[in-house]
Tab-separated table of C-alpha atoms and ligand atoms in Angstrom:
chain	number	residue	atom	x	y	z
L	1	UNK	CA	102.473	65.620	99.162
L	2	UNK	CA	98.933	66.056	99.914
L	3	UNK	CA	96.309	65.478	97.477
L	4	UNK	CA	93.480	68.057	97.537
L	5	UNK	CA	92.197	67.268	93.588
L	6	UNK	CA	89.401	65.389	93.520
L	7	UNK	CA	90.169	64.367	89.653
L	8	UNK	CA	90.038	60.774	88.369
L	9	UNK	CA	92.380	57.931	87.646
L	10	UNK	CA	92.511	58.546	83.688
L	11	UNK	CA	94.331	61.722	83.614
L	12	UNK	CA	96.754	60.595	85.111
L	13	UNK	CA	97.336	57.694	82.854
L	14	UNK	CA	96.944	61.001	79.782
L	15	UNK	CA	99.746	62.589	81.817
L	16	UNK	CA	102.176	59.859	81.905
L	17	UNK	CA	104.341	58.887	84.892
L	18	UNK	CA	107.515	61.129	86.443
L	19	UNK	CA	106.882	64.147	87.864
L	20	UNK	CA	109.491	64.261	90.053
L	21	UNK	CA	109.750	66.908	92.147
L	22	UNK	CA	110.603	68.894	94.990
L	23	UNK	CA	113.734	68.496	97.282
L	24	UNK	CA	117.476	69.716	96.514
L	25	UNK	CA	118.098	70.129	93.114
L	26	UNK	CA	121.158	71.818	93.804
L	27	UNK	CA	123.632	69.126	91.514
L	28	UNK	CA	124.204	69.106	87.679
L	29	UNK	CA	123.051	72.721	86.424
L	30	UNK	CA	127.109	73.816	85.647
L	31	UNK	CA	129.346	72.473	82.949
L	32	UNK	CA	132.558	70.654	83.738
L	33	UNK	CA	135.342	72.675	83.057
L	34	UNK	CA	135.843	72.545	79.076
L	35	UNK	CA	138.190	74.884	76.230
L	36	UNK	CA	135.284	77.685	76.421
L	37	UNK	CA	136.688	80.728	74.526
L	38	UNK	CA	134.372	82.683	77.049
L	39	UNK	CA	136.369	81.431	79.303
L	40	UNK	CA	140.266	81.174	77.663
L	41	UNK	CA	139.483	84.234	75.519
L	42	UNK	CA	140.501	87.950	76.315
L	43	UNK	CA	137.015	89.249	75.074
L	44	UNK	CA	136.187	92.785	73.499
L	45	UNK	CA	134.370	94.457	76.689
L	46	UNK	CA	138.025	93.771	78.385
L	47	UNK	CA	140.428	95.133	75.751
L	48	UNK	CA	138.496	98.617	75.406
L	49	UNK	CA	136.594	101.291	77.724
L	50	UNK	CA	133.017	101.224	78.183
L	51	UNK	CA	130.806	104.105	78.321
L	52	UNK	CA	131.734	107.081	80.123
L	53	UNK	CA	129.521	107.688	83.376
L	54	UNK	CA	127.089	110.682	81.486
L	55	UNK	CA	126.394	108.025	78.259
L	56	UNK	CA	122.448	108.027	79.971
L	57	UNK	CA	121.555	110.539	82.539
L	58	UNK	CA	118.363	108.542	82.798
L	59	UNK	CA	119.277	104.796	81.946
L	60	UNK	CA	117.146	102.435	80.075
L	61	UNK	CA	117.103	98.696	80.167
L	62	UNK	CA	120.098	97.197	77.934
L	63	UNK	CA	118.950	96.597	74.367
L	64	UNK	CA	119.072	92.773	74.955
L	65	UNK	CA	116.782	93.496	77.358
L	66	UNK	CA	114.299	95.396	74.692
L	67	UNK	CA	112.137	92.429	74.346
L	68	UNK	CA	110.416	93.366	78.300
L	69	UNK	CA	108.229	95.454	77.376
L	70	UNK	CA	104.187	96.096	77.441
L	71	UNK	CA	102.108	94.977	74.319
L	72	UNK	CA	98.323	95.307	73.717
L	73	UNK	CA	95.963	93.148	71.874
L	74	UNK	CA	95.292	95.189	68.797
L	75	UNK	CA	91.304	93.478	68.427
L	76	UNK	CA	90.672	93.876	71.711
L	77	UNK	CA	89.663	97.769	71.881
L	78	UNK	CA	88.405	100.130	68.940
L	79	UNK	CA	90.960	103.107	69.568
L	80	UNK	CA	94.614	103.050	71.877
L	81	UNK	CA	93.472	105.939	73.975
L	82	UNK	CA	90.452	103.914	75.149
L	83	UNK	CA	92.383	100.824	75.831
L	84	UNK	CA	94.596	98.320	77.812
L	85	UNK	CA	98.015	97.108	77.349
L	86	UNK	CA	99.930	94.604	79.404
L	87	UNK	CA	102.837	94.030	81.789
L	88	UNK	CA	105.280	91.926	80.764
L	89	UNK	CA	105.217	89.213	83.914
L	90	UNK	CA	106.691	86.606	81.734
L	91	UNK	CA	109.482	88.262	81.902
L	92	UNK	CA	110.402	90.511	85.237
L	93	UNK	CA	111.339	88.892	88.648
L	94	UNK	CA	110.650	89.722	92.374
L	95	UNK	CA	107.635	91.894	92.999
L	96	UNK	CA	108.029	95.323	91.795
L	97	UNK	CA	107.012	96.047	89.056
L	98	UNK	CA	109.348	99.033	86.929
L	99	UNK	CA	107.065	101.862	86.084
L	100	UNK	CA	108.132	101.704	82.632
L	101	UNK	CA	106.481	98.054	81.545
L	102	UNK	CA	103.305	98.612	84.075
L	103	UNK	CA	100.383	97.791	81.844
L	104	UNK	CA	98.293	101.303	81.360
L	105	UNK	CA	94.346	101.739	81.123
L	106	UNK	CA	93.679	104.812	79.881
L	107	UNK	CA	89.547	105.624	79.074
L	108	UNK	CA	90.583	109.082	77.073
L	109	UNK	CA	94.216	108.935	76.719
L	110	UNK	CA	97.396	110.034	79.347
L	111	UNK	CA	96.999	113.528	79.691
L	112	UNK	CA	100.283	115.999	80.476
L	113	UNK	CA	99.798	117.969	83.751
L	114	UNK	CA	102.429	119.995	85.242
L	115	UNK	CA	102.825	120.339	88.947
L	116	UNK	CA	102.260	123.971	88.435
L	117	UNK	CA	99.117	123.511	86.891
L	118	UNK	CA	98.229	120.784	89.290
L	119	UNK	CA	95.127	121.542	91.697
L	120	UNK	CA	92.940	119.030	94.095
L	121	UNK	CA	89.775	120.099	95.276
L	122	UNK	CA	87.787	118.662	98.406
L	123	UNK	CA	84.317	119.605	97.653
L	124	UNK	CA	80.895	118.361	99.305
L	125	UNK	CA	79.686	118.025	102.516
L	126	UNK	CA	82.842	118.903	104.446
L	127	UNK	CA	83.131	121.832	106.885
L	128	UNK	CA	85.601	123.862	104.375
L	129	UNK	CA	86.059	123.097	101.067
L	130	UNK	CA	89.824	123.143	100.100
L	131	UNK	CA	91.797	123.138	96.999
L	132	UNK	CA	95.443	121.971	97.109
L	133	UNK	CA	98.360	123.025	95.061
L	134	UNK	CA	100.745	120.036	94.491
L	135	UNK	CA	103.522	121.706	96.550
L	136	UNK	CA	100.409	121.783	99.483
L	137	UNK	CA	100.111	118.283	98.711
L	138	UNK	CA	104.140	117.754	100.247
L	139	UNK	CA	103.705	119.481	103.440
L	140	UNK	CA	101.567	116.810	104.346
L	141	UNK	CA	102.981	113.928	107.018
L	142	UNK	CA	103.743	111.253	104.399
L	143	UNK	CA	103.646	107.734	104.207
L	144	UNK	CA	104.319	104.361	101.623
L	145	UNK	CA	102.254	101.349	100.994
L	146	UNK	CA	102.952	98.666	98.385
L	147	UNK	CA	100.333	97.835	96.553
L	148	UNK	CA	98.974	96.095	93.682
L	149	UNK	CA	96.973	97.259	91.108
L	150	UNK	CA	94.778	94.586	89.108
L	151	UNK	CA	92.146	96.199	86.276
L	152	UNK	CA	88.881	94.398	86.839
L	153	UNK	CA	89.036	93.098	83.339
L	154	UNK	CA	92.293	91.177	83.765
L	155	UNK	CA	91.646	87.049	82.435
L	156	UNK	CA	88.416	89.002	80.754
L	157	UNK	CA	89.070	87.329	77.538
L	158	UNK	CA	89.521	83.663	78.916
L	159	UNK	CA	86.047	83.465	80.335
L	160	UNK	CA	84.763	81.555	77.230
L	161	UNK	CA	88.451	79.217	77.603
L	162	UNK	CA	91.954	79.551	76.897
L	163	UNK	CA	92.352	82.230	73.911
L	164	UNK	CA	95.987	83.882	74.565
L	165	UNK	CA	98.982	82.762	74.645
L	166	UNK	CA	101.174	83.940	77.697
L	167	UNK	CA	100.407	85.296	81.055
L	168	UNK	CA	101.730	88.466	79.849
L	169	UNK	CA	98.455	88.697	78.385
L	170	UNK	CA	96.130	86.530	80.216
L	171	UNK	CA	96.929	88.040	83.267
L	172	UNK	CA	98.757	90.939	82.693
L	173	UNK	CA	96.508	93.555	83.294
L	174	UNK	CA	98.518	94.270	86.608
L	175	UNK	CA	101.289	95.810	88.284
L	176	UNK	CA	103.110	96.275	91.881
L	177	UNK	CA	104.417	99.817	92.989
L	178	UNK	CA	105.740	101.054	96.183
L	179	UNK	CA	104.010	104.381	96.703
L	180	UNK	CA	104.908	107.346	98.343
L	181	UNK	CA	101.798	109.621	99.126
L	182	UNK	CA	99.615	111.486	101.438
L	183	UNK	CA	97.235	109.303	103.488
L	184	UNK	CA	93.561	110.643	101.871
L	185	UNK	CA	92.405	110.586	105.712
L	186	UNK	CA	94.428	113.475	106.424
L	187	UNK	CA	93.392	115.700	103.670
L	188	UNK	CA	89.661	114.770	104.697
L	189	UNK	CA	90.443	115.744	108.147
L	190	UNK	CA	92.099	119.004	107.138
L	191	UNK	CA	88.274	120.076	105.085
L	192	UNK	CA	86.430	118.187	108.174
L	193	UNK	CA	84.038	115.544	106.975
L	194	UNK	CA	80.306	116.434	108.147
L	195	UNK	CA	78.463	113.640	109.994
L	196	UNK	CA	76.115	112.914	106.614
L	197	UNK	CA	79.255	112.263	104.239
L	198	UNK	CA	78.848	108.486	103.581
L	199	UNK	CA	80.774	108.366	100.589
L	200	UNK	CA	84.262	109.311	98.788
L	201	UNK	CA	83.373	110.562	94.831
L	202	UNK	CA	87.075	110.701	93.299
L	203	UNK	CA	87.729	112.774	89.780
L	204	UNK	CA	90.224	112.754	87.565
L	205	UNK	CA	91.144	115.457	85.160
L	206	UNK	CA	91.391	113.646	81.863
L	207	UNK	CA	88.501	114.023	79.815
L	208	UNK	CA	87.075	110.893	81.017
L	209	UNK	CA	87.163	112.000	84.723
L	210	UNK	CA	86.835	108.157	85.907
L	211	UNK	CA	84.963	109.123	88.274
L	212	UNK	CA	84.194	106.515	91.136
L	213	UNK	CA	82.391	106.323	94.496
L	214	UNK	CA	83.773	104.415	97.658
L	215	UNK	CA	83.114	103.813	100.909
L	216	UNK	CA	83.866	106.979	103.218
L	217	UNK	CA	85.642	104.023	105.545
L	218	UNK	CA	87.954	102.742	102.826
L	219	UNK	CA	88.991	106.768	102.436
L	220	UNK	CA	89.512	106.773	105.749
L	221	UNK	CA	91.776	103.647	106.159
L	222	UNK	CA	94.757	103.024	103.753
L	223	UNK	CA	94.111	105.449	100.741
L	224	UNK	CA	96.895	107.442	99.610
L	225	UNK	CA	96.891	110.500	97.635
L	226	UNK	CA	100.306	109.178	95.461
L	227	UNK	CA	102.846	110.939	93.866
L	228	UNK	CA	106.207	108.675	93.899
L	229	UNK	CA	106.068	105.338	92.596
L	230	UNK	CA	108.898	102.858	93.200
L	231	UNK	CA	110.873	106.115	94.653
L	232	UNK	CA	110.330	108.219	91.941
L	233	UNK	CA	107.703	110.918	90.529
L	234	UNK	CA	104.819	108.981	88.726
L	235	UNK	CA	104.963	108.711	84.964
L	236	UNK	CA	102.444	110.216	82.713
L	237	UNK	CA	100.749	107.011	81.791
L	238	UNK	CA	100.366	106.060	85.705
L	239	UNK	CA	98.607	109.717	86.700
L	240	UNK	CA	101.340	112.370	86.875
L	241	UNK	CA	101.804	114.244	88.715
L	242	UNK	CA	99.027	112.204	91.576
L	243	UNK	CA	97.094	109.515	91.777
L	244	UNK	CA	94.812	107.377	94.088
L	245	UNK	CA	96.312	104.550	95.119
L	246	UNK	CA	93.555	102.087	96.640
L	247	UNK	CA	94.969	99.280	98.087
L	248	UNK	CA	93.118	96.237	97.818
L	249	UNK	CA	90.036	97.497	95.632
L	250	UNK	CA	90.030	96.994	91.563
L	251	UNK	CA	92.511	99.347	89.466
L	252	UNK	CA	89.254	101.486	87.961
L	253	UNK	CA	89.146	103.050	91.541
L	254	UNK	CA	92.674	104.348	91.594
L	255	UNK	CA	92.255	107.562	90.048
L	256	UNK	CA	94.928	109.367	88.109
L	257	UNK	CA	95.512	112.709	87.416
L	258	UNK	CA	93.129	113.289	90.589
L	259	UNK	CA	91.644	116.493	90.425
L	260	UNK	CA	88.651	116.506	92.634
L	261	UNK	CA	87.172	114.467	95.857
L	262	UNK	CA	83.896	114.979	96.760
L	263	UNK	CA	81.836	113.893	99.471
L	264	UNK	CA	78.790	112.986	99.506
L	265	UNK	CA	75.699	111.143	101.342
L	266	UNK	CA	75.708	108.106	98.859
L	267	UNK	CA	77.367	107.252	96.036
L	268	UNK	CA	77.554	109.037	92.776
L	269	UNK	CA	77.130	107.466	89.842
L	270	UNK	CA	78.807	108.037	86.921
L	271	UNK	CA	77.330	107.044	83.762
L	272	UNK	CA	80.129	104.714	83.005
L	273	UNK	CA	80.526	102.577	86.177
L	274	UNK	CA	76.776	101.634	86.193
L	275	UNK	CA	77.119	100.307	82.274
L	276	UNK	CA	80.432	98.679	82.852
L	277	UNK	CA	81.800	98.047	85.993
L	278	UNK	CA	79.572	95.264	87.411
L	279	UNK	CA	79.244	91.276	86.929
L	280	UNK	CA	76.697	90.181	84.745
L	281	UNK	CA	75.157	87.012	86.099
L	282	UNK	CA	73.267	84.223	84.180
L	283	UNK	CA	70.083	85.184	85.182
L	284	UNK	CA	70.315	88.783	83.893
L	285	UNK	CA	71.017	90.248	87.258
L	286	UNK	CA	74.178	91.918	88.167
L	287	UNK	CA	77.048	91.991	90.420
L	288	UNK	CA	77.664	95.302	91.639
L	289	UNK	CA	80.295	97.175	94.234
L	290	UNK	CA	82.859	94.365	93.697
L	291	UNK	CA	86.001	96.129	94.289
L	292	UNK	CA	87.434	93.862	96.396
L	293	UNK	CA	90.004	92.088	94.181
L	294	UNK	CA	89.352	88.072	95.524
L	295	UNK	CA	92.737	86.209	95.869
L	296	UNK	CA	94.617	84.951	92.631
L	297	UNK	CA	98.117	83.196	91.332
L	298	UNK	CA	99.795	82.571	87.998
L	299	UNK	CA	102.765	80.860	87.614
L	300	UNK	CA	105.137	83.415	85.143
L	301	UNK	CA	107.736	81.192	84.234
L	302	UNK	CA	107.354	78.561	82.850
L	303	UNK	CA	104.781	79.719	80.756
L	304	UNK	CA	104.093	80.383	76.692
L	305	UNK	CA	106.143	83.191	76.382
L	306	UNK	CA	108.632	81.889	78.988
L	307	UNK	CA	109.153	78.066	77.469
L	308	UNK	CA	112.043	75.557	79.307
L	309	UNK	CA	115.017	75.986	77.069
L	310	UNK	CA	117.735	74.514	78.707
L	311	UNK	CA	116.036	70.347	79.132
L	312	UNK	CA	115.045	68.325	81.309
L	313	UNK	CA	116.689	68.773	85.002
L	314	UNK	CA	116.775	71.550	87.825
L	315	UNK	CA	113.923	73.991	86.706
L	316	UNK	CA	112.649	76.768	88.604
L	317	UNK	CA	108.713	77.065	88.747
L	318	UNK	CA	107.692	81.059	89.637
L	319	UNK	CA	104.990	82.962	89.843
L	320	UNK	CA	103.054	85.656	91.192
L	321	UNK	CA	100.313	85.410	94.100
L	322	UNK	CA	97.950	88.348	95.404
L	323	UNK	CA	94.498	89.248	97.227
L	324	UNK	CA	92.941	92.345	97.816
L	325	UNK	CA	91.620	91.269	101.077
L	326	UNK	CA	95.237	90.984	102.793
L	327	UNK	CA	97.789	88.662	102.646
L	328	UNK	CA	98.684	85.641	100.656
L	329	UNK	CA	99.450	82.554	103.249
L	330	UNK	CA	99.784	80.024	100.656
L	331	UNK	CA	100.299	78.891	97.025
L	332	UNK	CA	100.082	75.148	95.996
L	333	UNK	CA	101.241	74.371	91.973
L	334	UNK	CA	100.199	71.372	90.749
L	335	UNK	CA	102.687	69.703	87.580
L	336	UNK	CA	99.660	67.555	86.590
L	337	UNK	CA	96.670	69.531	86.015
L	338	UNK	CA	95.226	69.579	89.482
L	339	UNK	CA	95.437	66.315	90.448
L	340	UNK	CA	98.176	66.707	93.284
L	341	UNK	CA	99.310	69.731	94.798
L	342	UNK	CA	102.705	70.591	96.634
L	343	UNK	CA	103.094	74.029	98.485
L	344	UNK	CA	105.299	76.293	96.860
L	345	UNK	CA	107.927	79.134	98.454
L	346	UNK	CA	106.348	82.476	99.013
L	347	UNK	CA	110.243	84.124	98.500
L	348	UNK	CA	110.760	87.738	100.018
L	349	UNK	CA	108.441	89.527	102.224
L	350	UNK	CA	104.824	89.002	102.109
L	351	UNK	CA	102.713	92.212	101.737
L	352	UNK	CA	99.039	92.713	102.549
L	353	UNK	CA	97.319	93.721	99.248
L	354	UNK	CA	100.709	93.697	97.274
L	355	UNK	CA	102.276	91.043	94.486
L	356	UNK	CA	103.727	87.968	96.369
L	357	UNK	CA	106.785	85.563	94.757
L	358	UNK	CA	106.161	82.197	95.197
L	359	UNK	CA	108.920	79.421	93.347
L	360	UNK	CA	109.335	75.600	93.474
L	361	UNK	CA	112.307	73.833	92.661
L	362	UNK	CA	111.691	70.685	90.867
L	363	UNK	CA	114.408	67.892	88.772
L	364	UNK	CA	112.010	68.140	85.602
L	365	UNK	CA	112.523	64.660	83.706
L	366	UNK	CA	111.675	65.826	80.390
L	367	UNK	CA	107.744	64.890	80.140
L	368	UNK	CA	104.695	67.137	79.884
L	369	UNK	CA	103.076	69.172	82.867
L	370	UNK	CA	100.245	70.410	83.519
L	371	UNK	CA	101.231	73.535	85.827
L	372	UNK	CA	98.722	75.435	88.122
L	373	UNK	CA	99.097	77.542	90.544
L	374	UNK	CA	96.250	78.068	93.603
L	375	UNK	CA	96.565	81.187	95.957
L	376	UNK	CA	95.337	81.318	99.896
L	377	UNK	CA	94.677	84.411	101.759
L	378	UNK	CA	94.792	85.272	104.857
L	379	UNK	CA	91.017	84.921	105.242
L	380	UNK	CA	90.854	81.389	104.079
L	381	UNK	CA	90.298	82.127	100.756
L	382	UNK	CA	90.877	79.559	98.180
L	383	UNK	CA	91.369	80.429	94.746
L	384	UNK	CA	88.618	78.794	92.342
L	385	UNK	CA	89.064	76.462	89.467
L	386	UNK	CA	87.624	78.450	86.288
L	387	UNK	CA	84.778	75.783	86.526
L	388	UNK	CA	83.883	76.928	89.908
L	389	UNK	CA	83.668	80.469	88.971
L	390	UNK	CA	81.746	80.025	85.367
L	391	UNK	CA	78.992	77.442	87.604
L	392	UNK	CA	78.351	80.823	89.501
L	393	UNK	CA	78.716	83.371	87.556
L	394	UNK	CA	78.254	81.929	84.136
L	395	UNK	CA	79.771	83.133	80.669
L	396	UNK	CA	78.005	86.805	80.360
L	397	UNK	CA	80.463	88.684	82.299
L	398	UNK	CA	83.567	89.857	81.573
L	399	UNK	CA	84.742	91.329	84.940
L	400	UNK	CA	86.952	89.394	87.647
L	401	UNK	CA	88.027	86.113	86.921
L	402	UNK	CA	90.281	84.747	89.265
L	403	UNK	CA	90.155	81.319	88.015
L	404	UNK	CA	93.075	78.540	87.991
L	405	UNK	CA	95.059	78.984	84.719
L	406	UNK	CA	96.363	76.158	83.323
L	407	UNK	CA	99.950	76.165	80.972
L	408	UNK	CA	100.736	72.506	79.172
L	409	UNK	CA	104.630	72.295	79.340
L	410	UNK	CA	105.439	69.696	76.866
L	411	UNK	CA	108.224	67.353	75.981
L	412	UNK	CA	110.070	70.021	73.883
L	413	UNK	CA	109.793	72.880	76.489
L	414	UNK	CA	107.665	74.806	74.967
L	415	UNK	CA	104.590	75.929	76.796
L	416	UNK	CA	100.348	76.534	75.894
L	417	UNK	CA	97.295	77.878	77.233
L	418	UNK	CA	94.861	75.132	78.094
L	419	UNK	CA	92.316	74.081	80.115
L	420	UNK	CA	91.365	70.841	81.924
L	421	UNK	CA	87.958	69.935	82.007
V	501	MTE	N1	91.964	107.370	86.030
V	501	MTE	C1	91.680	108.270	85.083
V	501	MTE	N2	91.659	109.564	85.412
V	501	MTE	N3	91.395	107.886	83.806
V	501	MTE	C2	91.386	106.549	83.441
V	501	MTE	O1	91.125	106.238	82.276
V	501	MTE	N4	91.641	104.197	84.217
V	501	MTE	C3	91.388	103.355	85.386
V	501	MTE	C4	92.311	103.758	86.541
V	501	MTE	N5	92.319	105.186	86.732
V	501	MTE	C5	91.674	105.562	84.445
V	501	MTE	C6	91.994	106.043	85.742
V	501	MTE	C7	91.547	101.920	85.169
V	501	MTE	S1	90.233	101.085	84.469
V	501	MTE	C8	92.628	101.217	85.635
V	501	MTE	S2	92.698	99.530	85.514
V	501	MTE	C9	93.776	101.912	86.262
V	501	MTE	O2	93.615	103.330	86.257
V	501	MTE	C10	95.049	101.568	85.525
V	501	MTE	O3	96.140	102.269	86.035
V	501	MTE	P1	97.503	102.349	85.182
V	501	MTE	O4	97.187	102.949	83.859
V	501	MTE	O5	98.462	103.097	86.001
V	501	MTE	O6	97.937	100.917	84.999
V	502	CO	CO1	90.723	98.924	84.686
């Protein structure tokens, strides 16, 4: 495999010899036959019925499944209705991600709107200002996009180094719906945008608002006005009954509970984005407009809240790979820290602005890894070590880090956040 690293000799002597990997690992996972009362055994779920078909009109994960689900950092925010929690990536497979463990952001709480009472307005410098009911909203042509959705802030707390344990939490701030919605375009069309209008000022109606300026052009492109996620209506927490879903662009621009789009000549700032939303450099200036979420990767499993219990042997390597700025071509894992790379399986289709599987099969022989995971886009994009990131943008800002994360698998399976110098 090709070696990209440009570490030295000594870490690899600190990681010790045989990594073995890739190739067909496809021998030795399954028991020889053996007295197994699993197996010889007429077991309880086969000598009596199971639940009759009505036991859940809306199921729920199986309890021994009640471990998936979002947590928060209590420290990390003063109140839960101004505050994060996390999806639980550890632990889910494929790219979707259920509504029900999405991580939520909420700056005032999730508010309860009924479709009734549901109304969007178009306001600003369009030829007719409109306000939509939500049953307006459905007679529009329709379309879907999958998309992810990645708060700014996500890895915030690791700019200083490795502080928590599991991706669930490191880089959890993030989810991956299919959306059904109406294109934004069309509903601009519909008021007529006048020649001035420059920019897109989107509302929500929790007492927050969120509000947030974009680009009239990224309106105009691949902006949907949502109200199904993954094929059904939206849940409260995720905007309810429609959000913005802005493909690409940093999860404070997808507004929920959208109540209002206004255009204007330039962008309107709200008090909040110009204190918070920006990148604050190490010479006091600051980063601003960065929507654009810049490619990143983490591998999910292994990882600290996803340690190897079953030894040394076959062992699947997954993760997750995504880039606001299209599509993910690539994803190299390393098993020693950086020092060699091999290129890992993007499984399943590969979305533009959307989560993207990647696995690698190795024969793990029992000693410790250092696993990383780097992500290429479709624009040549490579993603940065945390190094390269903190030289340039230094250790004041809290927003967008993308960086390489590092998990130390060792001997007994179990699995840390670390970094390597
Ligand atoms: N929209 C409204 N109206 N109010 C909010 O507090 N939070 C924003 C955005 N949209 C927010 C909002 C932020 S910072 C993020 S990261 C995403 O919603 C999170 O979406 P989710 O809660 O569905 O995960
Ligand atoms: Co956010």
């Amino acid at each position: 495999m090709s070696e990209t690293g440009k570490k030295g000799a000594s870490r690899r002597a600190v990681l010790g010899a045989g990594l073995a990997a890739g190739g067909a690992v496809a021998a030795g996972i399954a028991r020889a036959q053996s007295a197994d009362p699993l197996i010889t055994d007429v077991q309880d779920w086969a000598s009596s019925f199971g639940d009759a078909v009505d036991a859940a009109p809306y199921g729920t994960p199986i309890h021994f499944e009640s471990h998936v689900v979002r947590r928060n950092v209590e420290w990390l925010t003063e109140s839960p209705v101004s505050s994060i929690n996390f999806t639980p990536i550890h632990a889910l497979e494929g790219t979707i991600t259920p509504q029900g463990c999405a991580f939520e952001r909420h700056h005032s709480g999730a508010i309860e709107l009924s479709k009734q009472d549901y109304r969007l307005m178009i306001t600003g410098l369009v030829e007719q200002p409109l306000v939509f009911t939500y049953e307006d909203l459905t007679r529009f042509p329709r379309s879907i996009t999958t998309a992810f959705c990645e708060c700014a802030a996500n890895g915030g707390m690791e700019w200083g180094g490795a502080q928590l344990e599991g991706c669930q939490f490191t880089q959890g701030m993030i989810h991956n719906m299919e959306y059904t919605g109406v294109p934004l375009r069309l509903l601009l069309e519909e008021a007529g945008v006048k020649p001035e209008g420059k920019w897109v000022y989107a509302e929500g109606a929790d007492a927050s608002s969120n509000g947030r300026s974009m680009p009239l052009e990224k309106a105009m492109d691949d902006v949907l006005v949502a109200f199904y996620a993954n094929g059904e209506a939206l849940r409260k927490e995720h905007g309810y009954p429609v959000r913005l879903v802005v493909p690409g662009f940093e999860g404070n621009m997808w507004v929920k509970w959208l109540r209002r789009i206004g255009v204007y000549d330039q962008a309107v700032e709200s008090r909040e984005e110009t204190s918070k939303y920006t990148d604050l450099m190490p010479d006091g200036r600051a980063r601003k407009w960065t929507w654009v979420m810049d490619a990143k990767s983490v591998i999910t499993s292994p990882s600290p809240q996803a340690p190897i219990r079953h030894g040394k042997g076959p062992l699947v390597v997954t993760g997750l790979a995504w880039s606001g700025h299209g599509k993910i071509t690539r994803v190299d894992v390393s098993l020693d820290g950086g020092v060699t790379w091999q290129e890992a399986r993007l499984t399943g289709d590969v979305k533009s602005k959307a989560l993207t599987r990647f696995h690698l099969d190795i024969d793990w022989d029992g000693s410790e890894l250092f696993l990383q995971s780097r992500a290429v886009d479709e624009t040549g994009y490579v993603q940065p070590t945390k190094n390269q990131l903190r030289d340039i943008r230094g250790l004041n800002n809290v927003y967008h880090n993308n960086g390489i994360q590092t998990w130390w698998v060792r001997a007994d399976g179990e699995v840390e956040n670390v970094e390597i110098a």
